[in-house]
Amino acid sequence: MSLLKRIININSTSRVVALSSAVAFATQVAFALLMLRWFTPQEVGEFSVISQIGFFWMTLALAQAPLGMLANQHLPAHTAAQQAWRASVLRGVCLLPVAALAVWFSQLAMWPALLWALLLAFCQMGWMLAQSFTLRAGSAWQQAAVRVLPPLTAAATALTAALLGASVGWSGPTLVVSALFGYALGAAWLVPALRERGVHLHSTSSASAAAATSDAAHTTQPTQGQQSDSRSATLRMSHTLVDALLATAIIVVWQRLYGAEETGWMSALLRVLGFLPAVVHMAWAQVALAQGNHANPGSNRMANPWWFGLGAFACVIVLGLSCAVALYLEWLDPRWHGVWPYIAPLVLWQGSACLSAAFSHRPFQTQSATAYSWACMALGVLQAIVLLAPMGLAQPISAEQHMAAFALVSSLGLLAVTFWMARLR
């Protein structure tokens, strides 16, 4: 009976998170469409560069701390959140020169761009930790609200500012301010965890020792077969560094090689399609980790990760076709016709990412997290080689050819990792 209740619990939690993530995704799509309707490709391109640098900063500072909060069930939620926040803030401050270098490389104005990136990074850092915290310690409505309200706030703020700006002739950093408001609201859900006092671990000596350790050093070892993040701090940081550098390099390299307008075309579509893998990860993989080893979502045919991944892949295809129809019927401004060559490659890439995300919890439940990190880093290095190769070629290639090659290599690599994770038991 206890096992049955736990299975019902994960199904209920998964439905809540899936529904709220879907609503958040729809809001993000609306926000992306709002950018296409009210802002120029130049404005979208510059916002994409700043927000991506902030994302890079945040990702490195977190060093996969939200994932560790979910995988390491032997730490209480409040204690894990406090440790993760302190360690992440410290890393974020140390990474300031790296973020400044990224802004300089993008050729944007240093101080305004660096300040916006800093604010975005730290507010988004709080929001990411808050999502993991509410999965472990929050109610159903908190789990839904922490995902839905931030993008809804960002979209509403952007729409209001765009309408007011058009009426009074004001032009300012509307997109970045709107995103900042949304992230700040999401980070507010972490405040209860940070204000918690007197949080203690279980009375066992090993758990007491674990409470004194930092986020970077987990001295308490899980029992055999227990779900955990068994990777060393160095490996987690290396994995995070490769992922963050690649995600930022895509935007920055496009800005440097092809200009802000081409970057706007690519990043706007990537922003829409890229939310599907995130939804799969949040609504399936994170829920499975939050429930621990007692939950076995793969035991149900309809709850098999393949169904989630393939269903999300189908949604990516539908979104890509919808974008093509909108362009064909001229529903969008003619300045956005440059999106055409990016549709097919990005659909293939992000659809493959959905499949990989559906199985991303498996390595942590099978004591294979170390091998998983090495596989992801190897793929990241291969993607970086393809991304940077045109910068060393004597004969330049077009942005369309560059994206086609990058998306093909990325998709094949993600599918290979997916099949490996699917075989883990």
Short mmCIF file of C-alpha atoms in Angstrom, two decimals:
data_model
loop_
_atom_site.label_atom_id
_atom_site.label_comp_id
_atom_site.label_asym_id
_atom_site.label_seq_id
_atom_site.Cartn_x
_atom_site.Cartn_y
_atom_site.Cartn_z
CA MET A 1 0.00 0.00 0.00
CA SER A 2 2.84 2.38 0.83
CA LEU A 3 4.46 1.76 -2.57
CA LEU A 4 1.14 2.29 -4.31
CA LYS A 5 0.70 5.64 -2.55
CA ARG A 6 4.17 6.70 -3.62
CA ILE A 7 3.50 5.80 -7.24
CA ILE A 8 0.21 7.72 -7.12
CA ASN A 9 2.09 10.62 -5.54
CA ILE A 10 4.66 10.84 -8.33
CA ASN A 11 1.93 10.60 -10.97
CA SER A 12 0.04 13.43 -9.23
CA THR A 13 3.16 15.54 -8.85
CA SER A 14 4.15 14.84 -12.43
CA ARG A 15 0.73 15.98 -13.65
CA VAL A 16 0.92 19.21 -11.65
CA VAL A 17 4.43 19.99 -12.83
CA ALA A 18 3.64 18.95 -16.39
CA LEU A 19 0.54 21.15 -16.53
CA SER A 20 2.26 24.15 -14.97
CA SER A 21 5.29 23.66 -17.20
CA ALA A 22 3.02 23.50 -20.24
CA VAL A 23 1.34 26.76 -19.19
CA ALA A 24 4.75 28.32 -18.60
CA PHE A 25 5.87 27.05 -21.99
CA ALA A 26 2.81 28.55 -23.69
CA THR A 27 3.57 31.85 -21.97
CA GLN A 28 7.17 31.69 -23.17
CA VAL A 29 5.95 31.05 -26.70
CA ALA A 30 3.65 34.05 -26.39
CA PHE A 31 6.61 36.09 -25.16
CA ALA A 32 8.66 34.97 -28.17
CA LEU A 33 5.80 35.85 -30.53
CA LEU A 34 5.52 39.20 -28.78
CA MET A 35 9.17 39.82 -29.58
CA LEU A 36 8.52 39.01 -33.24
CA ARG A 37 5.54 41.39 -33.34
CA TRP A 38 6.74 44.40 -31.37
CA PHE A 39 10.53 44.34 -31.56
CA THR A 40 13.06 44.40 -34.37
CA PRO A 41 15.54 41.58 -35.10
CA GLN A 42 18.31 43.93 -33.91
CA GLU A 43 16.66 44.39 -30.50
CA VAL A 44 15.93 40.67 -30.17
CA GLY A 45 19.51 39.83 -31.14
CA GLU A 46 21.05 42.17 -28.54
CA PHE A 47 18.68 40.89 -25.85
CA SER A 48 19.56 37.31 -26.76
CA VAL A 49 23.26 38.01 -26.35
CA ILE A 50 22.84 39.67 -22.92
CA SER A 51 20.40 37.07 -21.63
CA GLN A 52 22.61 34.24 -22.85
CA ILE A 53 25.65 35.69 -21.08
CA GLY A 54 23.53 35.94 -17.92
CA PHE A 55 22.44 32.34 -18.42
CA PHE A 56 26.06 31.29 -18.87
CA TRP A 57 27.02 33.11 -15.68
CA MET A 58 24.14 31.58 -13.75
CA THR A 59 24.79 28.06 -15.04
CA LEU A 60 28.44 28.12 -14.04
CA ALA A 61 27.65 29.58 -10.63
CA LEU A 62 25.06 26.90 -9.90
CA ALA A 63 27.33 24.04 -11.05
CA GLN A 64 24.24 21.78 -11.30
CA ALA A 65 23.21 22.56 -7.71
CA PRO A 66 19.44 22.26 -8.49
CA LEU A 67 20.03 18.74 -9.78
CA GLY A 68 22.06 17.88 -6.68
CA MET A 69 19.24 19.16 -4.44
CA LEU A 70 16.88 16.67 -6.07
CA ALA A 71 19.26 13.72 -6.33
CA ASN A 72 20.68 13.90 -2.79
CA GLN A 73 17.62 12.93 -0.78
CA HIS A 74 19.68 12.40 2.39
CA LEU A 75 19.87 16.21 2.90
CA PRO A 76 16.78 18.10 4.14
CA ALA A 77 15.34 20.49 1.57
CA HIS A 78 16.00 23.71 3.53
CA THR A 79 19.57 22.76 4.35
CA ALA A 80 20.29 21.75 0.76
CA ALA A 81 18.84 25.04 -0.53
CA GLN A 82 20.89 27.16 1.88
CA GLN A 83 24.11 25.35 1.05
CA ALA A 84 23.43 25.55 -2.68
CA TRP A 85 22.66 29.29 -2.54
CA ARG A 86 25.76 30.20 -0.55
CA ALA A 87 28.08 28.17 -2.75
CA SER A 88 26.45 29.48 -5.94
CA VAL A 89 26.71 33.13 -4.92
CA LEU A 90 30.38 32.68 -4.09
CA ARG A 91 31.05 31.07 -7.45
CA GLY A 92 29.04 33.78 -9.19
CA VAL A 93 31.18 36.55 -7.69
CA CYS A 94 34.36 34.72 -8.68
CA LEU A 95 33.07 34.38 -12.26
CA LEU A 96 32.64 38.13 -12.79
CA PRO A 97 35.81 38.44 -14.95
CA VAL A 98 34.64 35.56 -17.14
CA ALA A 99 31.28 37.24 -17.74
CA ALA A 100 33.04 40.52 -18.53
CA LEU A 101 35.18 38.70 -21.10
CA ALA A 102 32.06 37.26 -22.75
CA VAL A 103 30.50 40.75 -22.99
CA TRP A 104 33.72 42.12 -24.50
CA PHE A 105 33.85 39.29 -27.05
CA SER A 106 30.25 39.98 -28.13
CA GLN A 107 31.25 43.59 -28.97
CA LEU A 108 28.36 45.08 -26.99
CA ALA A 109 28.78 48.14 -24.77
CA MET A 110 30.55 46.81 -21.67
CA TRP A 111 28.92 48.42 -18.63
CA PRO A 112 25.23 48.41 -19.49
CA ALA A 113 25.42 44.86 -20.86
CA LEU A 114 27.50 43.53 -17.94
CA LEU A 115 25.17 45.08 -15.35
CA TRP A 116 22.07 43.61 -16.99
CA ALA A 117 23.76 40.22 -17.31
CA LEU A 118 24.68 40.29 -13.59
CA LEU A 119 21.12 41.06 -12.49
CA LEU A 120 19.66 38.44 -14.81
CA ALA A 121 22.17 35.81 -13.65
CA PHE A 122 21.60 36.14 -9.91
CA CYS A 123 17.81 36.43 -10.14
CA GLN A 124 17.65 33.44 -12.47
CA MET A 125 19.95 31.55 -10.09
CA GLY A 126 17.45 32.04 -7.29
CA TRP A 127 14.58 30.97 -9.52
CA MET A 128 16.29 27.73 -10.55
CA LEU A 129 17.02 26.80 -6.93
CA ALA A 130 13.48 27.74 -5.93
CA GLN A 131 12.03 25.28 -8.46
CA SER A 132 14.03 22.40 -6.99
CA PHE A 133 13.18 23.49 -3.44
CA THR A 134 9.43 23.59 -4.11
CA LEU A 135 9.60 20.15 -5.75
CA ARG A 136 10.94 18.73 -2.50
CA ALA A 137 9.17 20.85 0.13
CA GLY A 138 6.40 22.84 -1.56
CA SER A 139 2.71 22.23 -2.08
CA ALA A 140 1.14 21.56 -5.46
CA TRP A 141 0.11 25.16 -5.98
CA GLN A 142 3.59 26.38 -5.07
CA GLN A 143 5.13 23.99 -7.58
CA ALA A 144 2.79 25.35 -10.23
CA ALA A 145 3.09 29.04 -9.30
CA VAL A 146 6.90 29.07 -9.22
CA ARG A 147 6.89 27.91 -12.85
CA VAL A 148 3.97 29.88 -14.26
CA LEU A 149 4.11 33.32 -12.64
CA PRO A 150 7.68 34.37 -13.65
CA PRO A 151 7.23 33.97 -17.45
CA LEU A 152 3.71 35.37 -17.18
CA THR A 153 5.09 38.45 -15.40
CA ALA A 154 7.83 38.86 -18.02
CA ALA A 155 5.37 38.62 -20.91
CA ALA A 156 2.87 41.03 -19.31
CA THR A 157 5.62 43.53 -18.51
CA ALA A 158 7.02 43.37 -22.05
CA LEU A 159 3.59 43.84 -23.62
CA THR A 160 2.72 46.76 -21.34
CA ALA A 161 6.07 48.46 -21.93
CA ALA A 162 5.82 47.94 -25.69
CA LEU A 163 2.34 49.46 -25.86
CA LEU A 164 3.25 52.41 -23.64
CA GLY A 165 6.52 52.92 -25.49
CA ALA A 166 4.74 53.00 -28.82
CA SER A 167 2.26 55.58 -27.54
CA VAL A 168 4.76 57.95 -25.91
CA GLY A 169 7.72 57.35 -28.21
CA TRP A 170 9.96 55.85 -25.50
CA SER A 171 12.60 53.32 -26.42
CA GLY A 172 14.48 51.46 -23.72
CA PRO A 173 15.72 48.00 -22.65
CA THR A 174 12.19 46.64 -22.50
CA LEU A 175 13.02 42.98 -23.08
CA VAL A 176 15.79 42.73 -20.51
CA VAL A 177 13.79 44.60 -17.85
CA SER A 178 10.78 42.35 -18.42
CA ALA A 179 12.89 39.22 -18.10
CA LEU A 180 14.48 40.59 -14.92
CA PHE A 181 11.09 41.17 -13.28
CA GLY A 182 10.06 37.61 -14.07
CA TYR A 183 13.25 36.04 -12.69
CA ALA A 184 13.10 38.18 -9.55
CA LEU A 185 9.55 37.02 -8.84
CA GLY A 186 10.62 33.41 -9.28
CA ALA A 187 13.57 33.86 -6.93
CA ALA A 188 11.19 35.04 -4.19
CA TRP A 189 10.12 31.40 -3.65
CA LEU A 190 13.60 30.66 -2.31
CA VAL A 191 13.32 33.23 0.49
CA PRO A 192 11.54 30.89 2.99
CA ALA A 193 14.34 28.34 2.62
CA LEU A 194 17.05 30.96 3.16
CA ARG A 195 15.27 32.38 6.23
CA GLU A 196 14.78 28.99 7.84
CA ARG A 197 16.66 28.67 11.11
CA GLY A 198 17.47 25.64 13.23
CA VAL A 199 17.30 23.17 10.37
CA HIS A 200 19.03 19.99 11.46
CA LEU A 201 19.64 16.69 9.84
CA HIS A 202 18.74 13.34 11.30
CA SER A 203 20.42 12.46 14.53
CA THR A 204 22.81 9.95 13.00
CA SER A 205 26.45 10.90 13.03
CA SER A 206 26.88 10.57 9.29
CA ALA A 207 23.96 12.91 8.59
CA SER A 208 25.23 15.45 11.12
CA ALA A 209 28.56 15.49 9.39
CA ALA A 210 26.83 16.06 6.06
CA ALA A 211 25.10 19.19 7.35
CA ALA A 212 28.45 20.82 7.99
CA THR A 213 29.77 20.26 4.49
CA SER A 214 29.47 22.71 1.62
CA ASP A 215 27.61 22.20 -1.63
CA ALA A 216 30.87 21.40 -3.34
CA ALA A 217 31.87 18.49 -1.10
CA HIS A 218 29.36 15.78 -0.23
CA THR A 219 31.02 13.72 2.48
CA THR A 220 27.95 11.66 3.29
CA GLN A 221 27.91 8.66 1.01
CA PRO A 222 24.60 7.13 -0.06
CA THR A 223 23.90 3.49 0.59
CA GLN A 224 24.30 0.93 -2.17
CA GLY A 225 21.62 1.39 -4.82
CA GLN A 226 20.40 4.70 -3.35
CA GLN A 227 19.73 7.53 -5.79
CA SER A 228 22.48 10.14 -5.60
CA ASP A 229 24.77 12.49 -7.45
CA SER A 230 28.03 10.65 -6.91
CA ARG A 231 30.17 12.93 -9.10
CA SER A 232 33.06 14.87 -7.65
CA ALA A 233 32.83 18.66 -7.37
CA THR A 234 35.48 18.99 -10.08
CA LEU A 235 33.55 16.81 -12.49
CA ARG A 236 30.28 18.63 -11.84
CA MET A 237 31.96 21.98 -12.44
CA SER A 238 33.66 20.72 -15.60
CA HIS A 239 30.37 19.38 -16.95
CA THR A 240 28.66 22.65 -16.17
CA LEU A 241 31.47 24.65 -17.76
CA VAL A 242 31.26 22.73 -21.02
CA ASP A 243 27.46 23.10 -21.19
CA ALA A 244 27.52 26.79 -20.31
CA LEU A 245 30.32 27.65 -22.70
CA LEU A 246 28.58 25.87 -25.56
CA ALA A 247 25.17 27.47 -24.91
CA THR A 248 26.75 30.93 -24.76
CA ALA A 249 29.12 30.36 -27.66
CA ILE A 250 26.22 29.58 -30.01
CA ILE A 251 24.79 33.07 -29.51
CA VAL A 252 28.09 34.94 -29.22
CA VAL A 253 29.68 33.25 -32.25
CA TRP A 254 26.58 33.92 -34.34
CA GLN A 255 26.68 37.57 -33.27
CA ARG A 256 30.35 37.88 -34.19
CA LEU A 257 30.21 35.98 -37.51
CA TYR A 258 26.82 36.96 -38.89
CA GLY A 259 25.63 40.06 -37.02
CA ALA A 260 22.74 40.93 -34.73
CA GLU A 261 19.98 40.44 -37.30
CA GLU A 262 21.03 36.88 -38.16
CA THR A 263 21.42 36.20 -34.43
CA GLY A 264 17.90 37.48 -33.86
CA TRP A 265 16.47 35.12 -36.46
CA MET A 266 18.25 32.10 -35.04
CA SER A 267 17.83 32.89 -31.34
CA ALA A 268 14.12 33.76 -31.57
CA LEU A 269 13.29 30.35 -33.05
CA LEU A 270 15.70 28.58 -30.70
CA ARG A 271 14.01 30.34 -27.79
CA VAL A 272 10.63 28.90 -28.82
CA LEU A 273 11.73 25.36 -29.62
CA GLY A 274 14.26 25.14 -26.79
CA PHE A 275 11.57 25.25 -24.12
CA LEU A 276 10.31 21.77 -25.03
CA PRO A 277 13.41 19.93 -23.72
CA ALA A 278 13.22 22.08 -20.58
CA VAL A 279 9.57 21.13 -20.06
CA VAL A 280 10.39 17.42 -20.43
CA HIS A 281 13.24 17.74 -17.94
CA MET A 282 11.13 19.64 -15.40
CA ALA A 283 7.90 17.68 -15.73
CA TRP A 284 9.42 14.23 -15.92
CA ALA A 285 13.11 13.82 -15.03
CA GLN A 286 13.14 16.28 -12.12
CA VAL A 287 9.95 14.82 -10.66
CA ALA A 288 11.42 11.33 -10.84
CA LEU A 289 14.54 12.52 -9.00
CA ALA A 290 12.53 14.46 -6.42
CA GLN A 291 10.54 11.33 -5.53
CA GLY A 292 13.67 9.19 -5.09
CA ASN A 293 14.31 5.56 -5.92
CA HIS A 294 10.94 4.35 -4.62
CA ALA A 295 9.29 5.92 -7.66
CA ASN A 296 9.61 3.88 -10.80
CA PRO A 297 7.83 5.83 -13.55
CA GLY A 298 9.21 3.52 -16.20
CA SER A 299 7.18 0.63 -14.85
CA ASN A 300 4.05 1.97 -16.50
CA ARG A 301 3.92 1.74 -20.30
CA MET A 302 2.28 5.11 -20.71
CA ALA A 303 4.78 6.59 -18.26
CA ASN A 304 7.79 5.28 -20.18
CA PRO A 305 10.37 7.98 -20.96
CA TRP A 306 10.17 7.09 -24.65
CA TRP A 307 6.55 8.27 -24.73
CA PHE A 308 7.42 11.59 -23.13
CA GLY A 309 10.42 12.14 -25.36
CA LEU A 310 8.69 11.19 -28.60
CA GLY A 311 5.61 13.21 -27.67
CA ALA A 312 7.76 16.27 -27.05
CA PHE A 313 9.60 15.63 -30.34
CA ALA A 314 6.21 15.67 -32.09
CA CYS A 315 5.39 18.98 -30.39
CA VAL A 316 8.67 20.43 -31.65
CA ILE A 317 7.75 19.39 -35.19
CA VAL A 318 4.30 21.00 -34.83
CA LEU A 319 5.84 24.24 -33.59
CA GLY A 320 8.31 24.26 -36.47
CA LEU A 321 5.49 23.70 -38.98
CA SER A 322 3.45 26.45 -37.30
CA CYS A 323 6.32 28.86 -37.71
CA ALA A 324 6.66 27.88 -41.38
CA VAL A 325 2.93 28.45 -41.93
CA ALA A 326 3.10 31.85 -40.24
CA LEU A 327 5.95 32.88 -42.51
CA TYR A 328 4.28 31.47 -45.63
CA LEU A 329 1.00 33.26 -44.92
CA GLU A 330 2.93 36.46 -44.10
CA TRP A 331 1.51 36.74 -40.59
CA LEU A 332 4.90 38.02 -39.44
CA ASP A 333 6.76 41.13 -40.48
CA PRO A 334 8.76 40.56 -43.70
CA ARG A 335 11.95 41.31 -41.73
CA TRP A 336 11.56 37.89 -40.07
CA HIS A 337 11.71 35.87 -43.30
CA GLY A 338 15.34 35.08 -42.47
CA VAL A 339 14.02 32.48 -40.01
CA TRP A 340 13.18 30.08 -42.87
CA PRO A 341 16.57 28.30 -43.17
CA TYR A 342 16.74 27.67 -39.41
CA ILE A 343 13.43 25.82 -38.99
CA ALA A 344 14.39 22.29 -40.07
CA PRO A 345 17.84 22.14 -38.38
CA LEU A 346 16.54 23.50 -35.07
CA VAL A 347 13.54 21.15 -35.09
CA LEU A 348 15.86 18.17 -35.50
CA TRP A 349 18.27 19.39 -32.83
CA GLN A 350 15.68 20.32 -30.18
CA GLY A 351 13.59 17.22 -30.87
CA SER A 352 16.64 15.06 -30.18
CA ALA A 353 17.24 17.09 -27.01
CA CYS A 354 13.70 16.17 -25.85
CA LEU A 355 14.52 12.48 -26.11
CA SER A 356 17.74 12.96 -24.16
CA ALA A 357 15.96 14.99 -21.47
CA ALA A 358 13.36 12.25 -20.98
CA PHE A 359 16.08 9.84 -19.83
CA SER A 360 18.33 12.30 -17.98
CA HIS A 361 17.28 10.96 -14.55
CA ARG A 362 18.44 7.41 -15.30
CA PRO A 363 22.19 7.90 -14.64
CA PHE A 364 21.51 9.22 -11.12
CA GLN A 365 19.26 6.28 -10.29
CA THR A 366 21.77 3.69 -11.56
CA GLN A 367 25.02 5.05 -10.12
CA SER A 368 26.12 6.09 -13.63
CA ALA A 369 26.26 9.86 -13.10
CA THR A 370 30.03 10.02 -13.65
CA ALA A 371 29.85 8.24 -17.01
CA TYR A 372 26.92 10.49 -17.95
CA SER A 373 28.96 13.64 -17.33
CA TRP A 374 31.89 12.35 -19.38
CA ALA A 375 29.57 11.45 -22.28
CA CYS A 376 27.93 14.89 -22.21
CA MET A 377 31.29 16.66 -22.09
CA ALA A 378 32.60 14.62 -25.03
CA LEU A 379 29.53 15.61 -27.05
CA GLY A 380 29.94 19.24 -26.00
CA VAL A 381 33.54 19.32 -27.21
CA LEU A 382 32.47 17.86 -30.56
CA GLN A 383 29.72 20.47 -30.89
CA ALA A 384 32.18 23.25 -30.05
CA ILE A 385 34.55 22.08 -32.78
CA VAL A 386 31.77 22.25 -35.37
CA LEU A 387 30.60 25.63 -34.04
CA LEU A 388 34.04 27.27 -34.11
CA ALA A 389 35.36 25.61 -37.29
CA PRO A 390 34.16 28.37 -39.69
CA MET A 391 36.25 30.94 -37.81
CA GLY A 392 39.40 29.13 -38.99
CA LEU A 393 38.34 28.44 -42.57
CA ALA A 394 39.89 30.37 -45.43
CA GLN A 395 36.59 30.26 -47.33
CA PRO A 396 33.65 31.46 -45.18
CA ILE A 397 30.39 29.50 -45.15
CA SER A 398 26.87 30.83 -44.86
CA ALA A 399 24.92 30.91 -41.61
CA GLU A 400 22.46 28.37 -43.08
CA GLN A 401 25.22 25.85 -43.87
CA HIS A 402 26.81 26.42 -40.48
CA MET A 403 23.57 25.73 -38.59
CA ALA A 404 22.77 22.66 -40.71
CA ALA A 405 26.14 21.09 -39.86
CA PHE A 406 25.93 22.00 -36.19
CA ALA A 407 22.36 20.71 -35.79
CA LEU A 408 23.19 17.40 -37.53
CA VAL A 409 26.20 16.68 -35.30
CA SER A 410 24.28 17.73 -32.17
CA SER A 411 21.27 15.55 -33.03
CA LEU A 412 23.32 12.43 -33.74
CA GLY A 413 25.27 12.90 -30.50
CA LEU A 414 22.13 13.42 -28.41
CA LEU A 415 20.49 10.34 -29.88
CA ALA A 416 23.57 8.25 -29.08
CA VAL A 417 23.50 9.43 -25.44
CA THR A 418 19.75 8.76 -25.29
CA PHE A 419 20.10 5.13 -26.40
CA TRP A 420 22.89 4.61 -23.86
CA MET A 421 20.76 6.00 -21.01
CA ALA A 422 17.76 3.93 -22.13
CA ARG A 423 19.79 0.77 -21.59
CA LEU A 424 20.64 1.65 -17.98
CA ARG A 425 18.77 -0.41 -15.39
#
